[in-house]
Short mmCIF file of C-alpha atoms in Angstrom, two decimals:
data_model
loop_
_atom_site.label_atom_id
_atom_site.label_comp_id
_atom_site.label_asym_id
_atom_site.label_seq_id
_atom_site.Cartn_x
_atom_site.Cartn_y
_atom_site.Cartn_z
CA UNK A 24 37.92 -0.48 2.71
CA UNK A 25 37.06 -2.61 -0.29
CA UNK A 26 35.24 -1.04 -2.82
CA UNK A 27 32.47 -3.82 -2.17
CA UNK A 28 32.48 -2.90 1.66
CA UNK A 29 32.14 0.67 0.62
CA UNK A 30 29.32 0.01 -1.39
CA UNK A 31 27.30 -2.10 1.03
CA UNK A 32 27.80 0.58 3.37
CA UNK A 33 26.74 3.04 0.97
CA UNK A 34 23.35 1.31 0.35
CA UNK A 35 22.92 0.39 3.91
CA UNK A 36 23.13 4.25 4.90
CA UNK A 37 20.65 4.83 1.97
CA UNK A 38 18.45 2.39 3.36
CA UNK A 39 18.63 3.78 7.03
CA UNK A 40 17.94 7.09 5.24
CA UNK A 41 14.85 5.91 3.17
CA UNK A 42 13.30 3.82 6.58
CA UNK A 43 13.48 7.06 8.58
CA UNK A 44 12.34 9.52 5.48
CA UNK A 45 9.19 6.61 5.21
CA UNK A 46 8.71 6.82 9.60
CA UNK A 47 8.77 10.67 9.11
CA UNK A 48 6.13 11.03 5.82
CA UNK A 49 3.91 8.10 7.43
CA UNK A 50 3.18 11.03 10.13
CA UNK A 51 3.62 14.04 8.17
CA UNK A 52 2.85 12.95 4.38
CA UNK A 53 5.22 13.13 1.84
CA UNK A 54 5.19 17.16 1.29
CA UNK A 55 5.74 16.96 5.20
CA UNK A 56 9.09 15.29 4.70
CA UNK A 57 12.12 18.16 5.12
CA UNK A 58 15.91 17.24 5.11
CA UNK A 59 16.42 18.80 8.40
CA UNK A 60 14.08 16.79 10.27
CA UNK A 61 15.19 13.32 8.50
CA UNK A 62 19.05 14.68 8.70
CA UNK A 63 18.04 14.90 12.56
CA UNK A 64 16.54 11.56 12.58
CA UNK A 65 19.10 9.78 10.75
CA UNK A 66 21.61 11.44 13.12
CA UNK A 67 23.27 12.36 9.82
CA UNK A 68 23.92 16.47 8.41
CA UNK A 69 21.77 18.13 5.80
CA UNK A 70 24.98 17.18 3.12
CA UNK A 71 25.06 14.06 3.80
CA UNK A 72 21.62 13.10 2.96
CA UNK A 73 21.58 15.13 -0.25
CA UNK A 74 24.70 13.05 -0.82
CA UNK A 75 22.00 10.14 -1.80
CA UNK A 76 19.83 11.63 -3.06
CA UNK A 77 19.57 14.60 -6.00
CA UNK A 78 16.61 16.52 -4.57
CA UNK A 79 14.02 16.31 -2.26
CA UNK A 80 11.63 15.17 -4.68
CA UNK A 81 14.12 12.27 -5.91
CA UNK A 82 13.93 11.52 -1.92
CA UNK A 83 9.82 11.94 -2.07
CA UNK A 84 9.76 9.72 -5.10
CA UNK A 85 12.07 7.04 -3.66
CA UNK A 86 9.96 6.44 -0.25
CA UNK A 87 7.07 6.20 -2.76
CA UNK A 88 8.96 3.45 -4.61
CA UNK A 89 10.35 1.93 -1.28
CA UNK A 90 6.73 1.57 0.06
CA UNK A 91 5.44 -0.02 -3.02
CA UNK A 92 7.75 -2.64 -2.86
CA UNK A 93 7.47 -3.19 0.77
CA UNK A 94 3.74 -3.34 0.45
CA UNK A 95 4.13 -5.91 -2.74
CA UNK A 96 6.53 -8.49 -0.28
CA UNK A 97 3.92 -7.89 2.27
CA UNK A 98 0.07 -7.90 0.44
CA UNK A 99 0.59 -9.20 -3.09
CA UNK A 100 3.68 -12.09 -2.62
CA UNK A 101 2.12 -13.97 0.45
CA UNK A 102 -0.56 -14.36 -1.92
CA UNK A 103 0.17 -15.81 -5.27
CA UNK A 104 1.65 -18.78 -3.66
CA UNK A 105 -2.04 -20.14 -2.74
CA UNK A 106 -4.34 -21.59 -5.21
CA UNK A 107 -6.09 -19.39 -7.67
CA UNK A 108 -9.46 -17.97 -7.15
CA UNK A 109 -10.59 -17.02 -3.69
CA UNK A 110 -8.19 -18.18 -1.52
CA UNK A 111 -5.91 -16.10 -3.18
CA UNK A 112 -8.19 -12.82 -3.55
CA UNK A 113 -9.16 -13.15 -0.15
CA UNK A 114 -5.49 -13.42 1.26
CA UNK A 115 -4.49 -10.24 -1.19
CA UNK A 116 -7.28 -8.57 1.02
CA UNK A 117 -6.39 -10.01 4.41
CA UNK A 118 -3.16 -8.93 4.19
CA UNK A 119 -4.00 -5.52 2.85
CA UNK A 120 -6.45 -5.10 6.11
CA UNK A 121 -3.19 -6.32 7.79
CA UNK A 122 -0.97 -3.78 6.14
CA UNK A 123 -3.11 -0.84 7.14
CA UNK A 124 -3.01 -1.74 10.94
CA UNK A 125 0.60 -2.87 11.17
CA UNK A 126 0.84 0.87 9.88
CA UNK A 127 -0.44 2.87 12.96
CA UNK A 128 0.63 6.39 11.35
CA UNK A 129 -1.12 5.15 8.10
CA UNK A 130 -0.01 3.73 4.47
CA UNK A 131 2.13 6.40 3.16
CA UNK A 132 0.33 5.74 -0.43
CA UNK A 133 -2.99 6.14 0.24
CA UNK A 134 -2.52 8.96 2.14
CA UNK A 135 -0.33 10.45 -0.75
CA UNK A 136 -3.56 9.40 -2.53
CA UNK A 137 -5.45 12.40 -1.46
CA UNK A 138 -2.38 14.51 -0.62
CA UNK A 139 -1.83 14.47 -4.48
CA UNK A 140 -5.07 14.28 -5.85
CA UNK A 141 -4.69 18.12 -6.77
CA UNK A 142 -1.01 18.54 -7.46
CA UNK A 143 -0.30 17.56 -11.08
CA UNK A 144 3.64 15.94 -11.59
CA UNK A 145 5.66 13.16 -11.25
CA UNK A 146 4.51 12.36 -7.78
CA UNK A 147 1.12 12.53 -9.01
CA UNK A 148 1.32 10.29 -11.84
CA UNK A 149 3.58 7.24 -9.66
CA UNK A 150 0.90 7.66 -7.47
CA UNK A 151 -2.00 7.08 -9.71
CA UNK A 152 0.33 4.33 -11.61
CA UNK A 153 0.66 2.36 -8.57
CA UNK A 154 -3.04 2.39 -7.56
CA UNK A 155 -3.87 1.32 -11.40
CA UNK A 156 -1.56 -1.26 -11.08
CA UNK A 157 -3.26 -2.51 -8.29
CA UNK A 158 -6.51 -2.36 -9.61
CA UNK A 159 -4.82 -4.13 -12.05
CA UNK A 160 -4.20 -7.14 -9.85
CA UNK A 161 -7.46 -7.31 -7.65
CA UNK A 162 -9.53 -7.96 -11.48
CA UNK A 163 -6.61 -10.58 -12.17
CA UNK A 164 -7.11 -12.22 -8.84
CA UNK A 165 -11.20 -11.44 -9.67
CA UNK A 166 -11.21 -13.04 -12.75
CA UNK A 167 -9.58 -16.15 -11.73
CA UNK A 168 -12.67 -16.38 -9.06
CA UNK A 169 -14.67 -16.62 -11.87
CA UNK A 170 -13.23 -18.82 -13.62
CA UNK A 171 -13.08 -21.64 -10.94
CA UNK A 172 -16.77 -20.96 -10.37
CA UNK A 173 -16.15 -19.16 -6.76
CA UNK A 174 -17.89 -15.53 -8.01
CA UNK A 175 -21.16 -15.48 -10.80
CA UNK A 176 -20.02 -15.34 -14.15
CA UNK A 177 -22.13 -11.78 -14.23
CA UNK A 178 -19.26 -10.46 -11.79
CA UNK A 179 -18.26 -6.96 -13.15
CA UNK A 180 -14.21 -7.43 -12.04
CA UNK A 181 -13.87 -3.77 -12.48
CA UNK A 182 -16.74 -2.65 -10.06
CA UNK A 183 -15.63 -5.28 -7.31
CA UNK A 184 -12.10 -3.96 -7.63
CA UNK A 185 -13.74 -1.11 -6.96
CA UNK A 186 -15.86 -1.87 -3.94
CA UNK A 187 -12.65 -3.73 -2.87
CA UNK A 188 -10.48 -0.66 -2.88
CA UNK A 189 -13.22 1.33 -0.58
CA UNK A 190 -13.14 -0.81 1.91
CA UNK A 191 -9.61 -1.00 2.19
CA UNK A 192 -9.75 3.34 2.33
CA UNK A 193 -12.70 2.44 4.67
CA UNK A 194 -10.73 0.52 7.13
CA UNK A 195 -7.58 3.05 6.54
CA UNK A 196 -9.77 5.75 7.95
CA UNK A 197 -12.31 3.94 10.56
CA UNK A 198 -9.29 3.34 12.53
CA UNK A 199 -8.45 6.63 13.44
CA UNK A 200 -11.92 6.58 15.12
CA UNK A 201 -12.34 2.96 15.92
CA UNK A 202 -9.34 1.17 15.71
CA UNK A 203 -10.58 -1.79 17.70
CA UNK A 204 -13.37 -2.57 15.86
CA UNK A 205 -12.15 -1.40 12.44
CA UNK A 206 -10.59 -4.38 11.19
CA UNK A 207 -13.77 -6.68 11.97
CA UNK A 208 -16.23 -4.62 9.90
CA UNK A 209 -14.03 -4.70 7.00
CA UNK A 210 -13.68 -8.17 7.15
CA UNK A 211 -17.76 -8.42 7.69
CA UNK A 212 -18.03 -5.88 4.79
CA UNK A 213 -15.92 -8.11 2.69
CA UNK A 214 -17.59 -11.20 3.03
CA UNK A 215 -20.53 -9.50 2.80
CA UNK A 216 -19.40 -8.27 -0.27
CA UNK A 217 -18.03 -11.27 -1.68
CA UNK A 218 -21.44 -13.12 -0.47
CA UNK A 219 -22.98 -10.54 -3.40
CA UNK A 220 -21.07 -12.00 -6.01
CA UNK A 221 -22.19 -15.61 -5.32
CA UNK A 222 -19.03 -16.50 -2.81
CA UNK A 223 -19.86 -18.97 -0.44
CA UNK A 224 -20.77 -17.82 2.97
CA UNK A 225 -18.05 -17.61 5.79
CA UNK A 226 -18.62 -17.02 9.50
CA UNK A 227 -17.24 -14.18 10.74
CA UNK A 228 -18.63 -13.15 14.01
CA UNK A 229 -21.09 -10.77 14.31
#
């Protein structure tokens, strides 16, 4: 074997590994990921997955990373192709709602978010990086709203980034007890929402 082939099947096993570790901590959180059970699901030994990976929490740390940049291709790219203002805030938020449902076991990070909340470390603080960088984005995509006139220039970006985020934790936890209708009132409570700010009205059924 090549030394490329090797290495493409080294990162292909790594990525097998990481999906599986991301199946099993989407059901279990991240402190409910073990080695045995992903070895098990990987159909792989105990050695061979440390082989990728230094220690558990290098393993906990990587599915964080791996989810982040699954959830960028998936919420933030789609996005930033369409034209500034609220087309584009209101696609970072439809695909968000999508996110969270095409996630039945949940989003790994906002689960993490409480799972962590407590537990000072490394974890901790890529946890609360990633949801500042976040924040980070919604007040870009905000600001640009008000700038082309499509949200009052009185709009506080900062408190709707804010609202924005609870009804994204709103819909991640209404589904566990109304997963049918759980996606509709977040998209009513965003427009809604958005109507608050001086956004023109849309008609989303009752």
């Amino acid at each position: 074997m090549t030394p490329h082939a090797a290495t493409h099947k080294g990162n292909a096993t790594r990525e097998m590994i990481v999906a599986r570790a991301y199946d099993i901590a989407a059901r279990h959180g991240l402190e409910g990921l073990s080695i045995g059970e992903l070895a098990t699901a990987a159909g792989m030994s105990k050695s061979g997955v440390f082989a990728h990976f230094g220690s558990r929490e290098d393993l906990q740390l990587t599915v964080l990373e791996w989810t982040a940049e699954r959830y960028a291709r998936a919420v933030i790219a789609p996005a930033v192709g369409l034209p500034r203002g609220l087309p584009r805030l209101r696609a970072i938020m439809e695909n968000w709602f999508g996110w969270v449902c095409d996630n039945p076991d949940g989003c790994v990070i906002l689960a993490a978010a409480h799972e962590y909340d407590a537990r000072p470390g490394l974890l901790h603080d890529r946890i609360v990086d990633w949801l500042r960088q976040l924040r980070l984005q919604l007040m870009k995509a905000i600001g640009m709203c008000i700038e082309t006139g499509e949200l009052s220039r009185d709009t506080d970006p900062v408190l709707l980034a804010f609202e924005l985020f609870a009804i994204a934790q709103g819909l991640h936890d209404a589904r566990l007890y109304d997963a049918d209708q759980a996606p509709h009132l977040a998209r009513r409570s965003l427009d809604r929402l958005l109507a608050s700010y001086g956004a023109p009205a849309v008609s989303t059924p009752a």
